[in-house]
Amino acid sequence: MSPKIERKHPVNALILGLLVSLGLWIAPQDSQAEYADVVINNYADAAGMRPAVFPHWFHRIRFRCKVCHADLGFQFKAGGNKITMAKIIDGQFCGACHNGEIAWSVENCAMCHSGIPGTPTHFHGSTLQRLIAPAYKPLDTKETAGVKYDENNQKK
Amino acid sequence: MNITARFTALALPALLAGSALLANAPALAAGAASAPAVSDANIFNRNLKKDAEVNPPPWEDGIHDPENEATHALQPPKEAYAGLPTTTFGNHIDWVKALDDGLLRPRWDRINSNEEPFVMDLDIVRPVKASMPDVVFPHRQHTEWLFCSNCHPAIFVPQKGANQISMSAILLGQKCGVCHGKVSFPITTASCKKCHSKAKPEGWSPPLSDATLKNPWK
């Protein structure tokens, strides 16, 4: 795709300049992607596949959060579910629907594996990510230290 | 940075680098060189980041690869959002209103499209020590989308007042911030009053801090 660098051709040099600057402009950390899009890239890059991109907006038009996060057991953590293709074809995670019954089937690799190579796992547009500096931690760090509760709601 | 400023800041040097290679473009190079030099350190907006485009199509959004053909088969959000009530933050869609108005019918069950959600209408008021209006946590809007076990007991003990919640915890992605700021509406000036929705009693004013009460210089 990228034009050959040919110094004799002014137009090419200009286009190159533009492409380089556009490339910088839309670099992942500065991306404009839809709020709540998740890039999942625990393993994909290493296996030579583009990272998977999961669009929340698209799925929440069709399903309530409960379907995925209660019934199908997706944890609230980007990359935290350790999704693999072996699990997907066994009907877990994305495979609970992308099976040719509820949604198109898994052979459409590039529909999910559509991320820019090298993009790390992240949640696009999160408030945390958009803060200029890390959020202020209160002096009382009881809760930020992560108080945990057991099944009976007693502090552990 | 607005789109033009940002574009100029990044594109101009590259363009100039490009044009410097050209013998036949001295006018451009000379014109730019004579512009007054305001240092980058004194740029008007040092930290403000504005979205250049709202709800861009996948192939322009910076995380999907436009070189991947299937990227162009994905739906652009704007197409799906046509006719839905809008907001100025997050997806720029008022998901609660869209659902209430019957403009969306997301399934509560993976397969059965007729199963109804288990909605509970219970508001929990959380008085706020600061000047902000008190927080009302509405179970109704939440149980339209979520199941009790999504929040209880991992995120919140189901008992009024039993959970210590602060704005900093929320901004760090804990408590309400597990979802708000990730998928549900984010934390930003225009959204504060969605949570801080109950006016303070008449005549309320914030308590003075100890440092003011004991100020030796006053």
mmCIF file of C-alpha atoms in Angstrom:
data_model
loop_
_atom_site.group_PDB
_atom_site.id
_atom_site.type_symbol
_atom_site.label_atom_id
_atom_site.label_comp_id
_atom_site.label_asym_id
_atom_site.label_seq_id
_atom_site.Cartn_x
_atom_site.Cartn_y
_atom_site.Cartn_z
ATOM 1 C CA MET A 1 0.000 0.000 0.000
ATOM 2 C CA SER A 2 2.606 2.552 1.056
ATOM 3 C CA PRO A 3 4.004 4.506 -1.887
ATOM 4 C CA LYS A 4 7.585 3.945 -2.927
ATOM 5 C CA ILE A 5 9.944 6.624 -1.751
ATOM 6 C CA GLU A 6 10.970 8.363 -4.931
ATOM 7 C CA ARG A 7 12.680 11.613 -4.259
ATOM 8 C CA LYS A 8 12.428 12.802 -7.842
ATOM 9 C CA HIS A 9 8.632 12.822 -7.646
ATOM 10 C CA PRO A 10 7.360 15.698 -5.555
ATOM 11 C CA VAL A 11 3.819 14.315 -5.393
ATOM 12 C CA ASN A 12 5.030 11.041 -3.923
ATOM 13 C CA ALA A 13 7.085 12.850 -1.320
ATOM 14 C CA LEU A 14 4.059 14.900 -0.382
ATOM 15 C CA ILE A 15 1.833 11.857 -0.151
ATOM 16 C CA LEU A 16 4.454 10.135 1.949
ATOM 17 C CA GLY A 17 4.622 13.143 4.244
ATOM 18 C CA LEU A 18 0.864 13.101 4.563
ATOM 19 C CA LEU A 19 0.687 9.371 5.202
ATOM 20 C CA VAL A 20 3.392 9.545 7.824
ATOM 21 C CA SER A 21 1.615 12.345 9.631
ATOM 22 C CA LEU A 22 -1.776 10.655 9.305
ATOM 23 C CA GLY A 23 -0.225 7.499 10.673
ATOM 24 C CA LEU A 24 0.914 9.423 13.720
ATOM 25 C CA TRP A 25 -2.421 11.121 13.973
ATOM 26 C CA ILE A 26 -4.434 7.928 14.223
ATOM 27 C CA ALA A 27 -1.938 5.973 16.298
ATOM 28 C CA PRO A 28 -3.797 3.587 18.682
ATOM 29 C CA GLN A 29 -3.355 5.669 21.827
ATOM 30 C CA ASP A 30 -5.001 8.551 19.983
ATOM 31 C CA SER A 31 -7.707 6.533 18.282
ATOM 32 C CA GLN A 32 -11.296 7.710 17.927
ATOM 33 C CA ALA A 33 -12.877 4.267 18.130
ATOM 34 C CA GLU A 34 -16.402 3.802 19.419
ATOM 35 C CA TYR A 35 -16.739 4.016 23.207
ATOM 36 C CA ALA A 36 -16.510 0.567 24.859
ATOM 37 C CA ASP A 37 -14.870 -1.234 21.923
ATOM 38 C CA VAL A 38 -12.531 -3.879 23.372
ATOM 39 C CA VAL A 39 -9.298 -4.934 21.688
ATOM 40 C CA ILE A 40 -8.376 -8.456 22.842
ATOM 41 C CA ASN A 41 -4.791 -9.405 22.143
ATOM 42 C CA ASN A 42 -3.485 -11.866 24.719
ATOM 43 C CA TYR A 43 -2.405 -14.343 22.059
ATOM 44 C CA ALA A 44 -3.560 -13.250 18.593
ATOM 45 C CA ASP A 45 -0.490 -11.221 17.610
ATOM 46 C CA ALA A 46 1.856 -13.954 18.740
ATOM 47 C CA ALA A 47 -0.029 -16.414 16.536
ATOM 48 C CA GLY A 48 0.171 -14.083 13.530
ATOM 49 C CA MET A 49 -3.507 -13.078 13.616
ATOM 50 C CA ARG A 50 -4.744 -9.500 13.907
ATOM 51 C CA PRO A 51 -6.061 -8.738 17.417
ATOM 52 C CA ALA A 52 -9.782 -9.410 17.967
ATOM 53 C CA VAL A 53 -12.052 -6.361 18.346
ATOM 54 C CA PHE A 54 -15.294 -6.730 20.300
ATOM 55 C CA PRO A 55 -17.870 -3.955 19.793
ATOM 56 C CA HIS A 56 -20.054 -3.524 22.911
ATOM 57 C CA TRP A 57 -22.363 -1.019 21.200
ATOM 58 C CA PHE A 58 -23.260 -3.503 18.477
ATOM 59 C CA HIS A 59 -23.942 -6.374 20.862
ATOM 60 C CA ARG A 60 -25.889 -4.355 23.466
ATOM 61 C CA ILE A 61 -28.370 -3.395 20.753
ATOM 62 C CA ARG A 62 -29.125 -7.144 20.494
ATOM 63 C CA PHE A 63 -28.465 -8.498 23.996
ATOM 64 C CA ARG A 64 -28.642 -7.220 27.568
ATOM 65 C CA CYS A 65 -25.389 -7.299 29.538
ATOM 66 C CA LYS A 66 -26.868 -10.171 31.583
ATOM 67 C CA VAL A 67 -26.641 -12.627 28.669
ATOM 68 C CA CYS A 68 -22.855 -12.374 28.401
ATOM 69 C CA HIS A 69 -21.837 -11.281 31.867
ATOM 70 C CA ALA A 70 -24.151 -13.518 33.931
ATOM 71 C CA ASP A 71 -25.255 -16.439 31.695
ATOM 72 C CA LEU A 72 -22.115 -16.890 29.590
ATOM 73 C CA GLY A 73 -19.688 -16.003 32.366
ATOM 74 C CA PHE A 74 -17.670 -13.216 30.725
ATOM 75 C CA GLN A 75 -15.761 -11.552 33.595
ATOM 76 C CA PHE A 76 -15.721 -7.740 33.696
ATOM 77 C CA LYS A 77 -12.086 -7.537 32.633
ATOM 78 C CA ALA A 78 -10.644 -6.822 29.203
ATOM 79 C CA GLY A 79 -8.403 -9.745 28.337
ATOM 80 C CA GLY A 80 -9.337 -11.383 31.646
ATOM 81 C CA ASN A 81 -11.311 -14.250 30.136
ATOM 82 C CA LYS A 82 -8.345 -15.859 28.404
ATOM 83 C CA ILE A 83 -10.425 -16.541 25.300
ATOM 84 C CA THR A 84 -8.918 -18.991 22.795
ATOM 85 C CA MET A 85 -10.168 -20.538 19.565
ATOM 86 C CA ALA A 86 -10.323 -23.976 21.223
ATOM 87 C CA LYS A 87 -12.826 -22.603 23.747
ATOM 88 C CA ILE A 88 -14.763 -20.724 21.052
ATOM 89 C CA ILE A 89 -15.364 -23.818 18.903
ATOM 90 C CA ASP A 90 -16.432 -25.660 22.077
ATOM 91 C CA GLY A 91 -19.277 -23.147 22.396
ATOM 92 C CA GLN A 92 -17.759 -20.968 25.094
ATOM 93 C CA PHE A 93 -17.464 -17.154 25.030
ATOM 94 C CA CYS A 94 -17.955 -15.783 21.499
ATOM 95 C CA GLY A 95 -18.664 -19.366 20.421
ATOM 96 C CA ALA A 96 -21.926 -19.448 22.377
ATOM 97 C CA CYS A 97 -23.403 -17.356 19.567
ATOM 98 C CA HIS A 98 -20.949 -17.309 16.673
ATOM 99 C CA ASN A 99 -21.865 -20.860 15.734
ATOM 100 C CA GLY A 100 -23.967 -20.404 12.605
ATOM 101 C CA GLU A 101 -27.166 -20.552 14.685
ATOM 102 C CA ILE A 102 -27.476 -17.280 16.567
ATOM 103 C CA ALA A 103 -24.798 -15.363 14.652
ATOM 104 C CA TRP A 104 -22.494 -16.054 11.731
ATOM 105 C CA SER A 105 -20.046 -18.836 12.282
ATOM 106 C CA VAL A 106 -16.420 -18.879 13.272
ATOM 107 C CA GLU A 107 -14.862 -19.341 9.819
ATOM 108 C CA ASN A 108 -15.306 -15.597 9.284
ATOM 109 C CA CYS A 109 -11.968 -15.081 10.994
ATOM 110 C CA ALA A 110 -11.357 -11.555 9.764
ATOM 111 C CA MET A 111 -14.689 -10.191 11.048
ATOM 112 C CA CYS A 112 -13.383 -10.607 14.626
ATOM 113 C CA HIS A 113 -9.653 -10.443 13.929
ATOM 114 C CA SER A 114 -9.866 -6.933 12.516
ATOM 115 C CA GLY A 115 -7.579 -4.944 14.834
ATOM 116 C CA ILE A 116 -4.426 -3.107 13.802
ATOM 117 C CA PRO A 117 -1.545 -5.538 14.433
ATOM 118 C CA GLY A 118 0.341 -4.738 17.614
ATOM 119 C CA THR A 119 -2.563 -2.980 19.362
ATOM 120 C CA PRO A 120 -2.456 -4.041 23.019
ATOM 121 C CA THR A 121 -5.487 -5.401 24.907
ATOM 122 C CA HIS A 122 -7.487 -2.407 26.067
ATOM 123 C CA PHE A 123 -10.894 -0.921 26.596
ATOM 124 C CA HIS A 124 -11.350 1.942 24.233
ATOM 125 C CA GLY A 125 -12.352 5.367 25.520
ATOM 126 C CA SER A 126 -12.487 4.467 29.221
ATOM 127 C CA THR A 127 -12.570 7.360 31.667
ATOM 128 C CA LEU A 128 -9.443 5.989 33.341
ATOM 129 C CA GLN A 129 -7.599 5.975 30.044
ATOM 130 C CA ARG A 130 -8.658 9.498 29.189
ATOM 131 C CA LEU A 131 -7.503 11.055 32.456
ATOM 132 C CA ILE A 132 -4.544 13.398 32.041
ATOM 133 C CA ALA A 133 -2.873 12.022 35.164
ATOM 134 C CA PRO A 134 -3.749 9.024 37.373
ATOM 135 C CA ALA A 135 -6.869 9.484 39.518
ATOM 136 C CA TYR A 136 -6.353 10.980 42.961
ATOM 137 C CA LYS A 137 -6.122 8.331 45.675
ATOM 138 C CA PRO A 138 -7.792 9.316 48.957
ATOM 139 C CA LEU A 139 -5.731 9.368 52.158
ATOM 140 C CA ASP A 140 -7.904 6.564 53.488
ATOM 141 C CA THR A 141 -6.747 3.685 51.312
ATOM 142 C CA LYS A 142 -8.954 1.047 52.910
ATOM 143 C CA GLU A 143 -10.983 0.518 49.772
ATOM 144 C CA THR A 144 -8.265 1.020 47.226
ATOM 145 C CA ALA A 145 -6.337 -1.663 49.094
ATOM 146 C CA GLY A 146 -9.202 -3.923 47.978
ATOM 147 C CA VAL A 147 -11.299 -5.050 50.922
ATOM 148 C CA LYS A 148 -12.709 -8.466 49.959
ATOM 149 C CA TYR A 149 -15.884 -10.167 51.150
ATOM 150 C CA ASP A 150 -16.672 -13.868 51.528
ATOM 151 C CA GLU A 151 -19.973 -15.554 50.551
ATOM 152 C CA ASN A 152 -21.610 -14.265 53.747
ATOM 153 C CA ASN A 153 -20.560 -10.709 52.951
ATOM 154 C CA GLN A 154 -18.130 -10.663 55.864
ATOM 155 C CA LYS A 155 -14.894 -8.773 55.394
ATOM 156 C CA LYS A 156 -12.107 -11.262 54.816
ATOM 157 C CA MET B 1 -6.411 20.018 20.469
ATOM 158 C CA ASN B 2 -8.916 20.571 17.738
ATOM 159 C CA ILE B 3 -8.691 18.715 14.508
ATOM 160 C CA THR B 4 -7.088 21.492 12.513
ATOM 161 C CA ALA B 5 -4.527 22.394 15.145
ATOM 162 C CA ARG B 6 -3.633 18.785 15.586
ATOM 163 C CA PHE B 7 -3.452 18.175 11.903
ATOM 164 C CA THR B 8 -1.254 21.182 11.363
ATOM 165 C CA ALA B 9 0.994 20.331 14.279
ATOM 166 C CA LEU B 10 1.630 16.868 12.927
ATOM 167 C CA ALA B 11 1.131 17.241 9.222
ATOM 168 C CA LEU B 12 2.984 20.458 8.599
ATOM 169 C CA PRO B 13 6.443 19.326 9.693
ATOM 170 C CA ALA B 14 6.023 16.156 7.674
ATOM 171 C CA LEU B 15 4.746 18.089 4.688
ATOM 172 C CA LEU B 16 7.666 20.452 4.993
ATOM 173 C CA ALA B 17 10.065 17.572 5.289
ATOM 174 C CA GLY B 18 8.481 16.278 2.111
ATOM 175 C CA SER B 19 8.582 19.612 0.333
ATOM 176 C CA ALA B 20 12.133 20.350 1.448
ATOM 177 C CA LEU B 21 13.109 17.539 -0.852
ATOM 178 C CA LEU B 22 11.585 19.456 -3.717
ATOM 179 C CA ALA B 23 13.523 22.103 -5.527
ATOM 180 C CA ASN B 24 10.299 23.433 -7.025
ATOM 181 C CA ALA B 25 8.467 24.237 -3.816
ATOM 182 C CA PRO B 26 10.485 27.014 -2.191
ATOM 183 C CA ALA B 27 7.452 29.263 -1.658
ATOM 184 C CA LEU B 28 5.829 26.915 0.826
ATOM 185 C CA ALA B 29 9.028 26.385 2.794
ATOM 186 C CA ALA B 30 9.832 30.098 2.860
ATOM 187 C CA GLY B 31 6.275 31.039 3.871
ATOM 188 C CA ALA B 32 6.333 28.722 6.848
ATOM 189 C CA ALA B 33 9.825 29.740 7.926
ATOM 190 C CA SER B 34 8.850 33.391 8.242
ATOM 191 C CA ALA B 35 5.806 32.601 10.443
ATOM 192 C CA PRO B 36 6.314 33.824 14.015
ATOM 193 C CA ALA B 37 7.688 31.057 16.199
ATOM 194 C CA VAL B 38 5.479 30.384 19.218
ATOM 195 C CA SER B 39 7.157 27.629 21.167
ATOM 196 C CA ASP B 40 5.365 24.290 21.401
ATOM 197 C CA ALA B 41 5.592 24.680 25.168
ATOM 198 C CA ASN B 42 3.136 27.585 24.919
ATOM 199 C CA ILE B 43 0.505 25.836 22.870
ATOM 200 C CA PHE B 44 -3.007 26.980 23.880
ATOM 201 C CA ASN B 45 -4.419 23.588 24.909
ATOM 202 C CA ARG B 46 -1.653 21.572 26.468
ATOM 203 C CA ASN B 47 -3.823 18.748 27.753
ATOM 204 C CA LEU B 48 -7.306 19.110 26.322
ATOM 205 C CA LYS B 49 -8.172 16.215 24.047
ATOM 206 C CA LYS B 50 -11.299 16.481 21.957
ATOM 207 C CA ASP B 51 -12.696 13.715 19.822
ATOM 208 C CA ALA B 52 -11.934 14.632 16.232
ATOM 209 C CA GLU B 53 -14.940 12.656 15.079
ATOM 210 C CA VAL B 54 -17.877 11.169 16.945
ATOM 211 C CA ASN B 55 -18.921 7.572 16.141
ATOM 212 C CA PRO B 56 -16.514 7.143 13.187
ATOM 213 C CA PRO B 57 -16.871 4.069 10.958
ATOM 214 C CA PRO B 58 -14.614 1.118 11.931
ATOM 215 C CA TRP B 59 -12.181 1.680 9.056
ATOM 216 C CA GLU B 60 -11.391 5.203 10.311
ATOM 217 C CA ASP B 61 -11.406 4.621 14.056
ATOM 218 C CA GLY B 62 -7.750 3.890 14.689
ATOM 219 C CA ILE B 63 -8.176 0.417 16.212
ATOM 220 C CA HIS B 64 -9.595 -1.505 13.230
ATOM 221 C CA ASP B 65 -7.164 -2.256 10.422
ATOM 222 C CA PRO B 66 -8.419 -0.634 7.209
ATOM 223 C CA GLU B 67 -6.201 -3.034 5.252
ATOM 224 C CA ASN B 68 -8.358 -5.910 6.474
ATOM 225 C CA GLU B 69 -11.174 -6.307 3.934
ATOM 226 C CA ALA B 70 -13.653 -7.568 6.525
ATOM 227 C CA THR B 71 -13.240 -4.280 8.425
ATOM 228 C CA HIS B 72 -15.263 -2.684 5.626
ATOM 229 C CA ALA B 73 -18.049 -5.234 6.160
ATOM 230 C CA LEU B 74 -18.538 -4.090 9.776
ATOM 231 C CA GLN B 75 -21.429 -1.780 10.566
ATOM 232 C CA PRO B 76 -20.664 1.921 11.128
ATOM 233 C CA PRO B 77 -22.177 2.943 14.499
ATOM 234 C CA LYS B 78 -23.943 5.967 12.988
ATOM 235 C CA GLU B 79 -26.045 3.687 10.805
ATOM 236 C CA ALA B 80 -27.309 1.778 13.841
ATOM 237 C CA TYR B 81 -27.783 4.908 15.974
ATOM 238 C CA ALA B 82 -30.053 6.709 13.500
ATOM 239 C CA GLY B 83 -33.237 7.728 15.304
ATOM 240 C CA LEU B 84 -32.010 6.883 18.831
ATOM 241 C CA PRO B 85 -32.019 9.579 21.563
ATOM 242 C CA THR B 86 -28.600 11.211 21.932
ATOM 243 C CA THR B 87 -26.280 12.431 24.709
ATOM 244 C CA THR B 88 -22.954 14.256 24.546
ATOM 245 C CA PHE B 89 -20.758 11.543 26.049
ATOM 246 C CA GLY B 90 -19.847 7.850 25.765
ATOM 247 C CA ASN B 91 -21.518 6.340 22.703
ATOM 248 C CA HIS B 92 -23.440 9.630 22.419
ATOM 249 C CA ILE B 93 -26.594 7.508 22.794
ATOM 250 C CA ASP B 94 -29.030 7.574 25.707
ATOM 251 C CA TRP B 95 -29.321 3.829 26.117
ATOM 252 C CA VAL B 96 -31.803 4.045 29.009
ATOM 253 C CA LYS B 97 -34.203 6.240 27.068
ATOM 254 C CA ALA B 98 -33.816 4.187 23.880
ATOM 255 C CA LEU B 99 -34.858 1.104 25.844
ATOM 256 C CA ASP B 100 -37.696 2.865 27.709
ATOM 257 C CA ASP B 101 -39.056 4.235 24.441
ATOM 258 C CA GLY B 102 -39.061 0.771 22.917
ATOM 259 C CA LEU B 103 -36.573 1.732 20.201
ATOM 260 C CA LEU B 104 -34.363 -1.238 21.119
ATOM 261 C CA ARG B 105 -35.280 -4.765 22.116
ATOM 262 C CA PRO B 106 -32.091 -6.425 23.311
ATOM 263 C CA ARG B 107 -32.611 -10.035 24.358
ATOM 264 C CA TRP B 108 -32.581 -10.971 28.040
ATOM 265 C CA ASP B 109 -31.939 -14.572 27.022
ATOM 266 C CA ARG B 110 -29.405 -15.697 24.463
ATOM 267 C CA ILE B 111 -31.962 -17.706 22.482
ATOM 268 C CA ASN B 112 -35.499 -16.851 23.590
ATOM 269 C CA SER B 113 -36.363 -13.366 22.348
ATOM 270 C CA ASN B 114 -39.590 -13.262 24.385
ATOM 271 C CA GLU B 115 -38.086 -13.637 27.859
ATOM 272 C CA GLU B 116 -38.647 -10.512 29.972
ATOM 273 C CA PRO B 117 -36.010 -9.044 32.306
ATOM 274 C CA PHE B 118 -36.348 -9.321 36.083
ATOM 275 C CA VAL B 119 -36.720 -5.606 36.841
ATOM 276 C CA MET B 120 -36.616 -4.276 40.415
ATOM 277 C CA ASP B 121 -37.674 -0.690 41.094
ATOM 278 C CA LEU B 122 -35.727 0.360 44.199
ATOM 279 C CA ASP B 123 -33.857 3.639 44.537
ATOM 280 C CA ILE B 124 -30.963 3.903 46.983
ATOM 281 C CA VAL B 125 -30.081 7.448 48.055
ATOM 282 C CA ARG B 126 -26.458 8.024 49.018
ATOM 283 C CA PRO B 127 -25.990 11.343 50.824
ATOM 284 C CA VAL B 128 -22.837 13.109 49.623
ATOM 285 C CA LYS B 129 -20.711 15.022 52.114
ATOM 286 C CA ALA B 130 -19.610 17.541 49.495
ATOM 287 C CA SER B 131 -21.625 20.252 47.741
ATOM 288 C CA MET B 132 -22.642 17.956 44.885
ATOM 289 C CA PRO B 133 -26.300 16.838 44.830
ATOM 290 C CA ASP B 134 -26.855 13.492 46.586
ATOM 291 C CA VAL B 135 -26.464 10.302 44.568
ATOM 292 C CA VAL B 136 -29.524 8.253 43.662
ATOM 293 C CA PHE B 137 -28.735 4.708 42.592
ATOM 294 C CA PRO B 138 -31.734 3.421 40.624
ATOM 295 C CA HIS B 139 -32.150 -0.371 40.551
ATOM 296 C CA ARG B 140 -34.752 -0.097 37.772
ATOM 297 C CA GLN B 141 -32.479 1.112 34.969
ATOM 298 C CA HIS B 142 -29.773 -1.316 36.087
ATOM 299 C CA THR B 143 -31.932 -4.407 36.288
ATOM 300 C CA GLU B 144 -33.251 -3.669 32.788
ATOM 301 C CA TRP B 145 -29.760 -4.547 31.573
ATOM 302 C CA LEU B 146 -28.049 -6.521 34.319
ATOM 303 C CA PHE B 147 -28.709 -9.402 36.691
ATOM 304 C CA CYS B 148 -28.406 -9.074 40.490
ATOM 305 C CA SER B 149 -25.329 -11.303 40.469
ATOM 306 C CA ASN B 150 -23.496 -8.870 38.188
ATOM 307 C CA CYS B 151 -23.216 -6.521 41.184
ATOM 308 C CA HIS B 152 -24.069 -8.526 44.322
ATOM 309 C CA PRO B 153 -21.979 -9.392 46.215
ATOM 310 C CA ALA B 154 -18.750 -8.994 44.210
ATOM 311 C CA ILE B 155 -19.043 -5.222 43.621
ATOM 312 C CA PHE B 156 -21.625 -4.166 46.253
ATOM 313 C CA VAL B 157 -22.874 -5.779 49.467
ATOM 314 C CA PRO B 158 -26.676 -5.667 49.061
ATOM 315 C CA GLN B 159 -27.301 -3.433 52.048
ATOM 316 C CA LYS B 160 -28.005 0.284 52.009
ATOM 317 C CA GLY B 161 -24.964 2.276 53.161
ATOM 318 C CA ALA B 162 -22.772 -0.809 53.684
ATOM 319 C CA ASN B 163 -20.443 0.056 50.831
ATOM 320 C CA GLN B 164 -17.844 2.754 51.011
ATOM 321 C CA ILE B 165 -17.959 4.563 47.668
ATOM 322 C CA SER B 166 -15.958 7.614 46.684
ATOM 323 C CA MET B 167 -15.400 9.504 43.486
ATOM 324 C CA SER B 168 -11.727 8.549 43.415
ATOM 325 C CA ALA B 169 -12.590 4.855 43.641
ATOM 326 C CA ILE B 170 -15.046 5.314 40.764
ATOM 327 C CA LEU B 171 -12.442 7.097 38.645
ATOM 328 C CA LEU B 172 -10.003 4.275 39.371
ATOM 329 C CA GLY B 173 -12.509 1.839 37.867
ATOM 330 C CA GLN B 174 -13.921 0.423 41.102
ATOM 331 C CA LYS B 175 -17.520 0.363 42.467
ATOM 332 C CA CYS B 176 -19.778 2.243 40.024
ATOM 333 C CA GLY B 177 -16.623 2.717 37.928
ATOM 334 C CA VAL B 178 -16.500 -0.983 37.060
ATOM 335 C CA CYS B 179 -19.089 -0.131 34.376
ATOM 336 C CA HIS B 180 -19.374 3.667 34.295
ATOM 337 C CA GLY B 181 -16.421 4.893 32.317
ATOM 338 C CA LYS B 182 -16.105 1.566 30.488
ATOM 339 C CA VAL B 183 -19.422 0.563 28.888
ATOM 340 C CA SER B 184 -22.176 2.522 30.648
ATOM 341 C CA PHE B 185 -22.058 6.322 30.458
ATOM 342 C CA PRO B 186 -18.640 7.750 31.435
ATOM 343 C CA ILE B 187 -17.684 10.236 34.154
ATOM 344 C CA THR B 188 -17.480 13.704 32.675
ATOM 345 C CA THR B 189 -18.856 17.193 33.366
ATOM 346 C CA ALA B 190 -22.038 16.638 31.385
ATOM 347 C CA SER B 191 -22.814 13.313 33.121
ATOM 348 C CA CYS B 192 -22.234 14.170 36.823
ATOM 349 C CA LYS B 193 -25.914 14.957 37.375
ATOM 350 C CA LYS B 194 -27.093 11.615 36.060
ATOM 351 C CA CYS B 195 -25.836 10.124 39.344
ATOM 352 C CA HIS B 196 -25.821 13.280 41.465
ATOM 353 C CA SER B 197 -29.514 13.850 40.886
ATOM 354 C CA LYS B 198 -31.089 14.665 44.275
ATOM 355 C CA ALA B 199 -30.870 18.336 45.248
ATOM 356 C CA LYS B 200 -29.372 19.176 48.644
ATOM 357 C CA PRO B 201 -31.831 20.442 51.299
ATOM 358 C CA GLU B 202 -32.530 24.207 51.279
ATOM 359 C CA GLY B 203 -29.747 26.193 52.951
ATOM 360 C CA TRP B 204 -27.180 23.369 52.921
ATOM 361 C CA SER B 205 -23.561 24.462 52.730
ATOM 362 C CA PRO B 206 -20.418 22.341 52.746
ATOM 363 C CA PRO B 207 -18.723 21.801 56.117
ATOM 364 C CA LEU B 208 -15.586 23.902 56.654
ATOM 365 C CA SER B 209 -12.337 21.983 56.799
ATOM 366 C CA ASP B 210 -10.314 21.832 60.006
ATOM 367 C CA ALA B 211 -7.502 23.737 58.323
ATOM 368 C CA THR B 212 -9.864 26.666 57.827
ATOM 369 C CA LEU B 213 -11.385 26.521 61.317
ATOM 370 C CA LYS B 214 -7.920 26.457 62.909
ATOM 371 C CA ASN B 215 -6.214 28.740 60.401
ATOM 372 C CA PRO B 216 -3.564 30.649 62.433
ATOM 373 C CA TRP B 217 -3.221 33.384 59.778
ATOM 374 C CA LYS B 218 -6.855 34.397 59.518
#
